[in-house]
Amino acid sequence: MTRAFAIAVVLSACSAPSAPTTPPRPATVDAAVEAEADAGPAVAVVAPAPAPVTDEECGRYVDHVLAVGLDAMRATKPADLIPTPEQVAESRGRLLASRPCKELPRAAWACALAARDQAALYACAEAR
């Protein structure tokens, strides 16, 4: 009877339906998934903010704005209404002291330096 019992156990084990199994994933997929998990979360690369306008660059800005303004005045006003070099120097000093570039975005600064007339300067100011 023990022999019959052993055969019955073996037969029942072989004939019983087994739980469905999923086939193992290929090694290349597992390796790729593990590598991605090891790399950590994806992080967006953000470009650094442009550097603020320096004092030297602000001086160039003031000089350029004054030059464009003086060119416009020379084209439209009589000579006796054009500021003297001393008056221009005084205006320049006041402008620099007021630090007009302190909060000027670099893009607006670059736009202003590229401007060749007052209309272009105004367009740069409006674009800010």
PDB file of C-alpha atoms in Angstrom, residues 25-67:
ATOM      1  CA  ARG A  25      12.388  39.022 -18.665  1.00  0.00           C
ATOM      2  CA  PRO A  26      15.385  39.094 -20.931  1.00  0.00           C
ATOM      3  CA  ALA A  27      18.581  40.155 -19.216  1.00  0.00           C
ATOM      4  CA  THR A  28      18.937  43.208 -21.446  1.00  0.00           C
ATOM      5  CA  VAL A  29      15.593  44.634 -20.303  1.00  0.00           C
ATOM      6  CA  ASP A  30      16.403  43.944 -16.648  1.00  0.00           C
ATOM      7  CA  ALA A  31      19.794  45.590 -17.003  1.00  0.00           C
ATOM      8  CA  ALA A  32      18.276  48.661 -18.643  1.00  0.00           C
ATOM      9  CA  VAL A  33      15.606  48.977 -15.953  1.00  0.00           C
ATOM     10  CA  GLU A  34      18.162  48.573 -13.176  1.00  0.00           C
ATOM     11  CA  ALA A  35      20.469  51.122 -14.777  1.00  0.00           C
ATOM     12  CA  GLU A  36      17.598  53.601 -15.029  1.00  0.00           C
ATOM     13  CA  ALA A  37      16.656  52.991 -11.395  1.00  0.00           C
ATOM     14  CA  ASP A  38      20.275  53.451 -10.311  1.00  0.00           C
ATOM     15  CA  ALA A  39      20.517  56.735 -12.200  1.00  0.00           C
ATOM     16  CA  GLY A  40      17.856  58.309 -10.001  1.00  0.00           C
ATOM     17  CA  PRO A  41      15.090  60.592 -11.129  1.00  0.00           C
ATOM     18  CA  ALA A  42      15.505  62.652 -14.271  1.00  0.00           C
ATOM     19  CA  VAL A  43      16.476  66.231 -13.518  1.00  0.00           C
ATOM     20  CA  ALA A  44      15.850  69.062 -15.959  1.00  0.00           C
ATOM     21  CA  VAL A  45      18.920  71.123 -16.742  1.00  0.00           C
ATOM     22  CA  VAL A  46      18.188  74.809 -16.316  1.00  0.00           C
ATOM     23  CA  ALA A  47      20.432  77.420 -17.830  1.00  0.00           C
ATOM     24  CA  PRO A  48      21.856  79.806 -15.258  1.00  0.00           C
ATOM     25  CA  ALA A  49      20.372  83.279 -15.120  1.00  0.00           C
ATOM     26  CA  PRO A  50      22.354  85.880 -17.034  1.00  0.00           C
ATOM     27  CA  ALA A  51      24.732  87.922 -14.929  1.00  0.00           C
ATOM     28  CA  PRO A  52      23.513  91.367 -13.908  1.00  0.00           C
ATOM     29  CA  VAL A  53      24.763  94.379 -15.828  1.00  0.00           C
ATOM     30  CA  THR A  54      28.087  95.539 -14.377  1.00  0.00           C
ATOM     31  CA  ASP A  55      28.959  99.155 -13.533  1.00  0.00           C
ATOM     32  CA  GLU A  56      31.263  99.319 -16.566  1.00  0.00           C
ATOM     33  CA  GLU A  57      28.502  97.996 -18.823  1.00  0.00           C
ATOM     34  CA  CYS A  58      26.070 100.481 -17.288  1.00  0.00           C
ATOM     35  CA  GLY A  59      28.495 103.270 -18.179  1.00  0.00           C
ATOM     36  CA  ARG A  60      28.514 102.072 -21.779  1.00  0.00           C
ATOM     37  CA  TYR A  61      24.709 102.001 -21.718  1.00  0.00           C
ATOM     38  CA  VAL A  62      24.460 105.584 -20.405  1.00  0.00           C
ATOM     39  CA  ASP A  63      27.032 106.810 -22.950  1.00  0.00           C
ATOM     40  CA  HIS A  64      25.142 105.127 -25.789  1.00  0.00           C
ATOM     41  CA  VAL A  65      21.742 106.469 -24.722  1.00  0.00           C
ATOM     42  CA  LEU A  66      23.212 109.986 -24.442  1.00  0.00           C
ATOM     43  CA  ALA A  67      24.883 109.682 -27.864  1.00  0.00           C
TER      44      ALA A  67
END
